[in-house]
Short mmCIF file of C-alpha atoms and ligand atoms in Angstrom, two decimals:
data_model
loop_
_atom_site.label_atom_id
_atom_site.label_comp_id
_atom_site.label_asym_id
_atom_site.label_seq_id
_atom_site.Cartn_x
_atom_site.Cartn_y
_atom_site.Cartn_z
CA UNK A 10 90.96 -62.98 -153.37
CA UNK A 11 89.10 -64.77 -151.33
CA UNK A 12 90.22 -67.35 -149.45
CA UNK A 13 88.58 -70.27 -150.04
CA UNK A 14 87.46 -71.95 -146.75
CA UNK A 15 84.31 -74.89 -146.33
CA UNK A 16 81.62 -73.36 -143.48
CA UNK A 17 83.57 -76.30 -140.97
CA UNK A 18 87.29 -75.47 -140.83
CA UNK A 19 86.77 -72.74 -138.84
CA UNK A 20 84.94 -75.00 -136.00
CA UNK A 21 86.57 -75.25 -133.08
CA UNK A 22 85.09 -78.79 -131.47
CA UNK A 23 83.25 -78.18 -128.59
CA UNK A 24 85.39 -77.97 -125.78
CA UNK A 25 84.29 -77.93 -121.76
CA UNK A 26 84.42 -74.26 -120.23
CA UNK A 27 86.91 -73.29 -118.01
CA UNK A 28 86.88 -74.90 -114.82
CA UNK A 29 86.45 -78.18 -116.87
CA UNK A 30 82.57 -77.73 -116.91
CA UNK A 31 80.28 -78.56 -119.90
CA UNK A 32 78.12 -75.74 -120.55
CA UNK A 33 74.86 -76.29 -121.13
CA UNK A 34 74.38 -72.63 -123.01
CA UNK A 35 73.59 -73.53 -127.10
CA UNK A 36 73.23 -77.49 -126.88
CA UNK A 37 70.13 -78.69 -128.95
CA UNK A 38 67.71 -80.52 -127.02
CA UNK A 39 69.45 -84.26 -129.11
CA UNK A 40 72.72 -82.74 -127.05
CA UNK A 41 71.49 -81.88 -123.20
CA UNK A 42 69.20 -85.02 -123.56
CA UNK A 43 73.51 -86.89 -123.83
CA UNK A 44 74.68 -85.06 -121.96
CA UNK A 45 72.34 -85.60 -118.52
CA UNK A 46 72.82 -89.28 -119.57
CA UNK A 47 77.06 -89.12 -119.85
CA UNK A 48 75.91 -88.00 -116.20
CA UNK A 49 73.62 -91.10 -115.20
CA UNK A 50 69.73 -89.78 -115.79
CA UNK A 51 67.90 -93.12 -116.22
CA UNK A 52 67.28 -93.59 -119.50
CA UNK A 53 63.46 -92.70 -118.59
CA UNK A 54 63.78 -89.66 -116.94
CA UNK A 55 66.02 -87.94 -119.01
CA UNK A 56 62.81 -86.11 -121.92
CA UNK A 57 61.40 -84.97 -118.54
CA UNK A 58 64.62 -84.11 -117.36
CA UNK A 59 65.71 -81.91 -119.93
CA UNK A 60 62.34 -80.40 -120.51
CA UNK A 61 63.00 -78.77 -116.65
CA UNK A 62 66.38 -78.11 -117.25
CA UNK A 63 65.74 -75.97 -120.28
CA UNK A 64 62.86 -74.54 -119.30
CA UNK A 65 64.74 -73.12 -116.35
CA UNK A 66 67.42 -71.91 -118.71
CA UNK A 67 65.44 -70.20 -121.38
CA UNK A 68 62.31 -69.60 -119.99
CA UNK A 69 62.96 -68.11 -116.43
CA UNK A 70 66.84 -67.32 -117.60
CA UNK A 71 68.89 -68.33 -114.08
CA UNK A 72 72.25 -68.35 -114.63
CA UNK A 73 72.76 -71.12 -110.94
CA UNK A 74 71.27 -75.70 -110.93
CA UNK A 75 70.61 -74.35 -107.37
CA UNK A 76 67.80 -71.67 -108.62
CA UNK A 77 66.14 -75.06 -110.45
CA UNK A 78 64.14 -75.73 -107.43
CA UNK A 79 61.89 -78.16 -108.60
CA UNK A 80 64.45 -80.50 -109.03
CA UNK A 81 65.86 -82.06 -106.10
CA UNK A 82 68.05 -81.27 -104.25
CA UNK A 83 70.95 -83.49 -104.69
CA UNK A 84 69.93 -83.78 -108.65
CA UNK A 85 70.40 -79.68 -108.54
CA UNK A 86 74.67 -80.02 -106.97
CA UNK A 87 75.15 -83.22 -109.85
CA UNK A 88 73.87 -80.38 -111.94
CA UNK A 89 76.10 -78.72 -110.73
CA UNK A 90 79.81 -80.16 -110.54
CA UNK A 91 79.31 -81.16 -114.11
CA UNK A 92 77.87 -77.86 -115.84
CA UNK A 93 77.88 -74.25 -116.36
CA UNK A 94 75.03 -71.89 -117.84
CA UNK A 95 77.74 -69.57 -119.14
CA UNK A 96 77.10 -66.69 -120.91
CA UNK A 97 79.52 -64.26 -122.80
CA UNK A 98 80.59 -61.65 -120.57
CA UNK A 99 79.99 -57.51 -121.37
CA UNK A 100 83.72 -55.64 -122.02
CA UNK A 101 81.44 -52.39 -122.70
CA UNK A 102 77.45 -51.90 -123.25
CA UNK A 103 76.43 -48.08 -125.23
CA UNK A 104 73.74 -46.67 -124.54
CA UNK A 105 73.02 -44.13 -127.46
CA UNK A 106 70.46 -41.47 -127.30
CA UNK A 107 67.54 -43.60 -129.47
CA UNK A 108 67.51 -46.27 -126.88
CA UNK A 109 69.69 -48.90 -128.87
CA UNK A 110 72.09 -50.52 -126.98
CA UNK A 111 75.52 -51.96 -128.27
CA UNK A 112 77.65 -54.59 -126.62
CA UNK A 113 81.44 -55.55 -126.83
CA UNK A 114 81.06 -59.51 -125.75
CA UNK A 115 84.01 -61.19 -124.63
CA UNK A 116 84.09 -64.46 -125.46
CA UNK A 117 86.58 -67.75 -124.77
CA UNK A 118 89.98 -67.06 -125.87
CA UNK A 119 89.60 -63.56 -124.96
CA UNK A 120 88.44 -62.33 -128.92
CA UNK A 121 85.24 -59.56 -129.13
CA UNK A 122 82.20 -59.80 -131.12
CA UNK A 123 79.68 -56.89 -131.57
CA UNK A 124 75.81 -57.44 -130.83
CA UNK A 125 73.59 -54.27 -130.64
CA UNK A 126 69.41 -53.93 -129.07
CA UNK A 127 67.81 -51.59 -131.48
CA UNK A 128 64.19 -50.71 -130.25
CA UNK A 129 61.44 -49.85 -132.15
CA UNK A 130 57.59 -49.19 -131.60
CA UNK A 131 56.52 -52.29 -131.65
CA UNK A 132 59.32 -54.51 -131.83
CA UNK A 133 62.76 -55.14 -130.52
CA UNK A 134 65.32 -56.72 -132.73
CA UNK A 135 68.65 -57.93 -131.21
CA UNK A 136 71.55 -57.70 -133.90
CA UNK A 137 73.76 -60.89 -133.55
CA UNK A 138 76.91 -62.01 -134.94
CA UNK A 139 77.90 -65.43 -136.18
CA UNK A 140 81.94 -64.96 -136.57
CA UNK A 141 84.63 -63.43 -134.66
CA UNK A 142 85.71 -61.07 -137.79
CA UNK A 143 84.23 -62.47 -141.62
CA UNK A 144 86.74 -64.66 -144.06
CA UNK A 145 84.94 -62.57 -147.04
CA UNK A 146 86.01 -58.95 -148.00
CA UNK A 147 83.55 -56.69 -148.94
CA UNK A 148 85.07 -53.74 -150.21
CA UNK A 149 82.10 -51.53 -148.40
CA UNK A 150 82.55 -53.34 -144.90
CA UNK A 151 84.82 -52.93 -141.70
CA UNK A 152 84.61 -55.70 -140.37
CA UNK A 153 86.24 -57.93 -143.67
CA UNK A 154 89.22 -55.97 -142.94
CA UNK A 155 89.60 -57.91 -139.70
CA UNK A 156 91.69 -60.49 -139.50
CA UNK A 157 90.96 -62.53 -136.95
CA UNK A 158 88.08 -65.05 -138.42
CA UNK A 159 86.54 -67.98 -135.73
CA UNK A 160 83.42 -69.33 -135.71
CA UNK A 161 81.13 -68.68 -133.04
CA UNK A 162 79.84 -71.76 -130.97
CA UNK A 163 75.97 -72.14 -130.96
CA UNK A 164 76.35 -71.73 -126.64
CA UNK A 165 78.31 -67.98 -128.50
CA UNK A 166 75.61 -66.79 -130.52
CA UNK A 167 72.48 -67.66 -128.49
CA UNK A 168 74.51 -66.06 -125.39
CA UNK A 169 73.85 -63.05 -127.24
CA UNK A 170 70.74 -63.26 -126.83
CA UNK A 171 70.60 -64.59 -123.30
CA UNK A 172 73.31 -61.57 -122.63
CA UNK A 173 70.56 -58.80 -123.85
CA UNK A 174 67.46 -60.59 -121.93
CA UNK A 175 69.71 -59.75 -118.68
CA UNK A 176 70.43 -56.96 -119.65
CA UNK A 177 66.96 -55.55 -120.14
CA UNK A 178 65.93 -57.05 -117.26
CA UNK A 179 63.56 -59.37 -119.58
CA UNK A 180 63.00 -62.72 -117.76
CA UNK A 181 59.58 -63.60 -116.65
CA UNK A 182 59.16 -63.82 -112.53
CA UNK A 183 57.62 -67.12 -111.59
CA UNK A 184 54.32 -65.89 -110.16
CA UNK A 185 53.64 -62.99 -112.15
CA UNK A 186 51.53 -62.96 -114.99
CA UNK A 187 53.29 -63.05 -118.14
CA UNK A 188 53.90 -59.87 -120.10
CA UNK A 189 53.73 -60.75 -123.55
CA UNK A 190 55.40 -57.52 -124.59
CA UNK A 191 58.53 -58.67 -125.61
CA UNK A 192 61.50 -56.08 -125.91
CA UNK A 193 63.95 -58.32 -127.22
CA UNK A 194 60.72 -59.84 -130.25
CA UNK A 195 62.89 -60.36 -133.07
CA UNK A 196 66.27 -61.55 -133.79
CA UNK A 197 68.90 -60.76 -136.90
CA UNK A 198 72.28 -62.47 -137.88
CA UNK A 199 73.72 -59.16 -139.54
CA UNK A 200 76.08 -58.45 -136.77
CA UNK A 201 80.05 -59.84 -137.17
CA UNK A 202 80.51 -63.18 -140.07
CA UNK A 203 79.03 -64.78 -142.64
CA UNK A 204 76.25 -67.50 -140.72
CA UNK A 205 76.47 -69.36 -144.40
CA UNK A 206 80.06 -70.17 -142.64
CA UNK A 207 79.24 -71.03 -140.18
CA UNK A 208 76.02 -73.39 -140.73
CA UNK A 209 75.88 -75.99 -138.46
CA UNK A 210 76.28 -74.22 -135.23
CA UNK A 211 74.05 -71.07 -136.33
CA UNK A 212 71.05 -73.35 -137.51
CA UNK A 213 71.46 -75.19 -134.10
CA UNK A 214 71.42 -71.64 -132.10
CA UNK A 215 68.77 -70.71 -133.67
CA UNK A 216 66.76 -73.98 -133.03
CA UNK A 217 67.30 -73.11 -129.50
CA UNK A 218 66.25 -69.46 -129.84
CA UNK A 219 62.55 -71.09 -131.25
CA UNK A 220 62.15 -73.73 -129.19
CA UNK A 221 58.46 -72.96 -127.96
CA UNK A 222 59.22 -73.76 -124.34
CA UNK A 223 61.98 -71.72 -124.24
CA UNK A 224 62.87 -68.65 -125.74
CA UNK A 225 60.43 -68.54 -127.66
CA UNK A 226 61.53 -66.47 -130.99
CA UNK A 227 59.54 -67.39 -133.77
CA UNK A 228 61.43 -68.41 -137.27
CA UNK A 229 59.42 -65.48 -138.95
CA UNK A 230 61.00 -62.69 -136.61
CA UNK A 231 64.51 -64.46 -137.53
CA UNK A 232 66.02 -63.03 -140.37
CA UNK A 233 69.59 -64.53 -141.40
CA UNK A 234 71.73 -62.49 -143.62
CA UNK A 235 74.20 -63.38 -146.04
CA UNK A 236 76.02 -62.23 -148.43
CA UNK A 237 75.22 -64.98 -151.07
CA UNK A 238 76.78 -68.67 -150.27
CA UNK A 239 74.56 -70.49 -152.43
CA UNK A 240 75.59 -74.17 -151.71
CA UNK A 241 73.96 -73.07 -148.29
CA UNK A 242 71.22 -71.13 -149.32
CA UNK A 243 68.30 -74.59 -149.45
CA UNK A 244 69.70 -75.66 -146.00
CA UNK A 245 68.68 -72.65 -144.91
CA UNK A 246 64.82 -72.87 -146.04
CA UNK A 247 64.91 -76.78 -145.09
CA UNK A 248 66.69 -76.79 -141.77
CA UNK A 249 66.44 -73.66 -140.54
CA UNK A 250 62.99 -71.85 -141.79
CA UNK A 251 63.80 -68.43 -140.79
CA UNK A 252 63.68 -65.64 -143.43
CA UNK A 253 66.62 -64.40 -145.75
CA UNK A 254 67.66 -61.01 -146.20
CA UNK A 255 70.69 -61.23 -148.80
CA UNK A 256 73.42 -58.44 -149.41
CA UNK A 257 72.67 -58.11 -152.98
CA UNK A 258 74.48 -54.67 -153.10
CA UNK A 259 74.96 -54.18 -157.35
CA UNK A 260 73.27 -54.87 -160.52
CA UNK A 261 76.11 -56.33 -162.85
CA UNK A 262 78.48 -58.96 -162.08
CA UNK A 263 81.40 -56.57 -162.48
CA UNK A 264 80.16 -54.19 -159.35
CA UNK A 265 79.00 -56.78 -157.61
CA UNK A 266 82.68 -58.53 -157.85
CA UNK A 267 84.07 -55.47 -156.36
CA UNK A 268 82.13 -55.21 -154.08
CA UNK A 269 80.93 -58.46 -152.88
CA UNK A 270 83.69 -60.58 -153.74
CA UNK A 271 81.56 -63.81 -153.25
CA UNK A 272 80.02 -62.98 -156.03
CA UNK A 273 83.09 -64.06 -158.36
CA UNK A 274 82.00 -67.31 -157.18
CA UNK A 275 78.42 -67.85 -157.29
CA UNK A 276 77.52 -65.24 -159.51
CA UNK A 277 73.88 -63.09 -159.73
CA UNK A 278 72.59 -65.51 -161.74
CA UNK A 279 73.40 -68.44 -159.80
CA UNK A 280 72.51 -66.33 -156.56
CA UNK A 281 68.79 -65.15 -157.38
CA UNK A 282 67.77 -68.50 -158.90
CA UNK A 283 68.94 -69.75 -155.50
CA UNK A 284 66.61 -67.59 -154.03
CA UNK A 285 63.78 -67.54 -156.50
CA UNK A 286 63.13 -70.68 -154.05
CA UNK A 287 64.00 -70.04 -151.78
CA UNK A 288 60.40 -68.77 -150.33
CA UNK A 289 58.26 -72.00 -151.22
CA UNK A 290 61.17 -74.01 -149.66
CA UNK A 291 61.12 -71.66 -146.23
CA UNK A 292 57.29 -71.23 -146.50
CA UNK A 293 57.67 -67.49 -145.66
CA UNK A 294 56.83 -64.73 -147.85
CA UNK A 295 59.48 -62.54 -149.39
CA UNK A 296 63.32 -62.28 -149.40
CA UNK A 297 64.64 -59.16 -148.23
CA UNK A 298 67.59 -57.68 -150.66
CA UNK A 299 70.08 -55.77 -148.71
CA UNK A 300 71.47 -53.18 -150.79
CA UNK A 301 74.24 -50.81 -149.89
CA UNK A 302 74.23 -47.11 -151.20
CA UNK A 303 77.92 -45.90 -152.33
CA UNK A 304 77.77 -42.43 -153.77
CA UNK A 305 77.88 -43.07 -157.85
CA UNK A 306 78.71 -46.37 -157.37
CA UNK A 307 75.05 -48.49 -157.62
CA UNK A 308 73.36 -45.35 -156.65
CA UNK A 309 71.89 -44.71 -160.44
CA UNK A 310 68.83 -44.70 -161.73
CA UNK A 311 69.96 -47.54 -164.38
CA UNK A 312 70.75 -49.24 -161.12
CA UNK A 313 67.30 -49.16 -159.70
CA UNK A 314 65.98 -49.76 -163.37
CA UNK A 315 67.67 -52.77 -162.93
CA UNK A 316 67.55 -54.63 -159.57
CA UNK A 317 63.79 -54.36 -160.30
CA UNK A 318 63.55 -56.25 -164.00
CA UNK A 319 66.69 -58.94 -161.72
CA UNK A 320 64.29 -59.94 -158.77
CA UNK A 321 61.63 -60.12 -161.31
CA UNK A 322 58.91 -62.85 -159.85
CA UNK A 323 61.05 -63.23 -156.18
CA UNK A 324 58.58 -61.71 -153.86
CA UNK A 325 61.01 -59.32 -152.42
CA UNK A 326 61.80 -56.09 -149.96
CA UNK A 327 64.49 -53.73 -151.16
CA UNK A 328 65.96 -52.71 -147.53
CA UNK A 329 68.41 -49.69 -148.80
CA UNK A 330 71.08 -49.03 -146.26
CA UNK A 331 72.72 -45.75 -146.20
CA UNK A 332 76.07 -46.57 -146.56
CA UNK A 333 78.23 -46.25 -142.83
CA UNK A 334 81.41 -44.45 -143.42
CA UNK A 335 84.35 -45.55 -141.50
CA UNK A 336 88.29 -43.72 -141.33
CA UNK A 337 89.69 -45.18 -144.63
CA UNK A 338 86.45 -46.01 -146.10
CA UNK A 339 87.34 -46.36 -150.44
CA UNK A 340 83.25 -45.25 -150.53
CA UNK A 341 81.34 -42.43 -150.05
CA UNK A 342 77.15 -42.16 -148.73
CA UNK A 343 75.37 -41.72 -151.19
CA UNK A 344 73.25 -38.24 -151.22
CA UNK A 345 69.98 -37.93 -149.41
CA UNK A 346 67.84 -37.08 -152.45
CA UNK A 347 69.38 -39.76 -154.70
CA UNK A 348 68.86 -42.76 -152.08
CA UNK A 349 65.18 -40.84 -152.53
CA UNK A 350 65.07 -41.39 -156.40
CA UNK A 351 65.98 -44.93 -156.04
CA UNK A 352 63.79 -45.50 -153.89
CA UNK A 353 61.25 -44.24 -155.62
CA UNK A 354 62.10 -46.42 -159.17
CA UNK A 355 62.21 -49.61 -157.02
CA UNK A 356 58.59 -48.57 -155.34
CA UNK A 357 56.72 -47.74 -158.33
CA UNK A 358 57.90 -51.17 -159.42
CA UNK A 359 55.91 -52.79 -157.00
CA UNK A 360 58.36 -53.18 -154.39
CA UNK A 361 58.34 -52.20 -151.09
CA UNK A 362 61.76 -50.38 -151.00
CA UNK A 363 61.97 -48.82 -147.34
CA UNK A 364 65.27 -46.79 -146.85
CA UNK A 365 67.09 -48.22 -143.25
CA UNK A 366 67.32 -45.82 -140.45
CA UNK A 367 70.41 -45.12 -139.08
CA UNK A 368 70.05 -46.30 -135.65
CA UNK A 369 72.77 -45.96 -132.85
CA UNK A 370 74.84 -43.40 -134.32
CA UNK A 371 75.93 -41.37 -131.34
CA UNK A 372 77.42 -45.16 -130.28
CA UNK A 373 78.92 -46.13 -134.03
CA UNK A 374 76.38 -48.56 -133.79
CA UNK A 375 76.26 -49.58 -137.62
CA UNK A 376 77.38 -53.02 -139.09
CA UNK A 377 80.71 -53.56 -138.06
CA UNK A 378 81.79 -50.29 -136.48
CA UNK A 379 81.70 -51.16 -132.95
CA UNK A 380 84.57 -53.95 -132.33
CA UNK A 381 86.85 -51.05 -134.46
CA UNK A 382 85.78 -48.41 -132.55
CA UNK A 383 86.81 -50.22 -129.54
CA UNK A 384 89.78 -51.73 -130.67
CA UNK A 385 90.36 -48.10 -131.73
CA UNK A 386 90.37 -46.66 -128.54
CA UNK A 387 92.41 -49.38 -127.52
CA UNK A 388 95.27 -48.98 -129.20
CA UNK A 389 95.62 -45.10 -129.00
CA UNK A 390 95.27 -45.87 -124.99
CA UNK A 391 97.82 -48.31 -125.54
CA UNK A 392 99.94 -45.71 -127.55
CA UNK A 393 99.72 -42.53 -125.15
CA UNK A 394 100.90 -45.47 -122.63
CA UNK A 395 103.79 -46.86 -124.48
CA UNK A 396 104.22 -42.81 -124.94
CA UNK A 397 104.81 -41.45 -121.57
CA UNK A 398 106.52 -44.45 -120.63
CA UNK A 399 103.78 -46.07 -118.84
N1 SAH B 420 77.61 -61.37 -143.55
C1 SAH B 420 76.48 -60.68 -144.02
C2 SAH B 420 75.62 -60.66 -142.36
C3 SAH B 420 76.51 -59.47 -141.90
S1 SAH B 420 76.84 -57.78 -142.46
C4 SAH B 420 75.78 -60.03 -144.90
O1 SAH B 420 77.13 -59.97 -145.37
O2 SAH B 420 74.93 -60.49 -145.40
C5 SAH B 420 74.96 -57.65 -142.58
C6 SAH B 420 74.80 -56.05 -143.90
O3 SAH B 420 75.58 -54.81 -143.51
C7 SAH B 420 74.80 -56.97 -145.12
O4 SAH B 420 73.89 -56.19 -145.94
C8 SAH B 420 76.12 -55.85 -145.03
O5 SAH B 420 76.56 -55.89 -146.41
C9 SAH B 420 75.79 -54.65 -144.93
N2 SAH B 420 77.09 -53.52 -144.19
C10 SAH B 420 78.27 -54.10 -143.98
N3 SAH B 420 79.37 -53.00 -144.29
C11 SAH B 420 78.53 -51.93 -144.31
C12 SAH B 420 78.96 -50.45 -143.96
N4 SAH B 420 79.75 -49.81 -143.80
N5 SAH B 420 77.67 -49.67 -144.07
C13 SAH B 420 76.09 -50.32 -144.70
N6 SAH B 420 75.79 -51.57 -144.43
C14 SAH B 420 76.98 -52.67 -144.46
FE1 SF4 B 421 81.26 -59.86 -144.21
FE2 SF4 B 421 78.85 -59.77 -144.71
FE3 SF4 B 421 81.49 -57.67 -144.64
FE4 SF4 B 421 81.46 -59.33 -146.75
S1 SF4 B 421 80.01 -57.10 -145.58
S2 SF4 B 421 82.51 -58.38 -145.54
S3 SF4 B 421 79.70 -60.73 -145.69
S4 SF4 B 421 80.54 -59.48 -142.75
#
């Protein structure tokens, strides 16, 4: 059964970081302005000070107020006394043979989330999480089996981008010409969690990530993936304006009810109606339909034909995802020939139908698998310790 939650129920109040200091990371410009005003920065200086601090944090990537050399020494110590510039902590980092980097990050409360960096020829994509676990229970997704759920704060969402840039050594150096080739050029909200059940924090975080005086990743290089939280789709267009991907995965309500149970609340027709308006509302080109290929479940020629009929009139790209199997999963990956036949029908109907190349398989960097694999690792180490009486 689907857990009835609304997006705000899980949102934690913004807590000062450990040590009683407020983390400046993840605050919107308005919130940062308020924070500076609260420590006595005069009204007429507020905008300028926010601009300066913002650049230090998001353009230069500094982690210490002392490095903010265009601010007076006294003001720097004042900032340091009240605020932190905190990021999630890297617990493990794994490097795949194909260059994919998978991070397991620790956040407040001892929770852990994953982020994955995928380098490609002319871009680098960082896949980030929006929640610890997920309240939805898509039957093919391992994240959905995790019990623990909480929304990430805006700081924790932005922090994933900062951590990746730290690790890739991608901050510009003062005095050196800026290198225009970006390592983290794209961001996808396709890690753990349903971003539209954490709307406000995801929106605030993406505003920070898009800000032209900081990380400066354009809204056309950010893709938010949703399982189909229909009431939040129009807001995504108007308040974030990023590209949208939707976890479609089935062509009949019967099958989609099984695979993506949120379909029982907002069925295929309701979802498609909301999607039809998205490109116009967000002024973007097309929607990505994600379609996981599950052997003998949703991968027939008839499915492919139904799919193109359903989405007729919506500017779309269909991303076929070979199922990433996990231990105990109730499905199998479709055969390669089947995936290609499916892709062919979609392609002939006039839609781009790329098959997502599995990346980082040697380090299990696929959706929802990282944390579970690590947890299993821990579990077995703990078991071994118990067995030997340690
Ligand atoms: N909750 C959001 C975003 C995170 S999942 C959503 O569902 O869209 C990102 C994508 O990975 C989704 O399309 C999801 O359906 C897909 N996915 C999850 N588990 C998978 C698996 N084991 N194999 C292939 N794709 C998977
Ligand atoms: Fe949650 Fe997305 Fe996984 Fe479904 S596919 S359980 S919405 S993370």
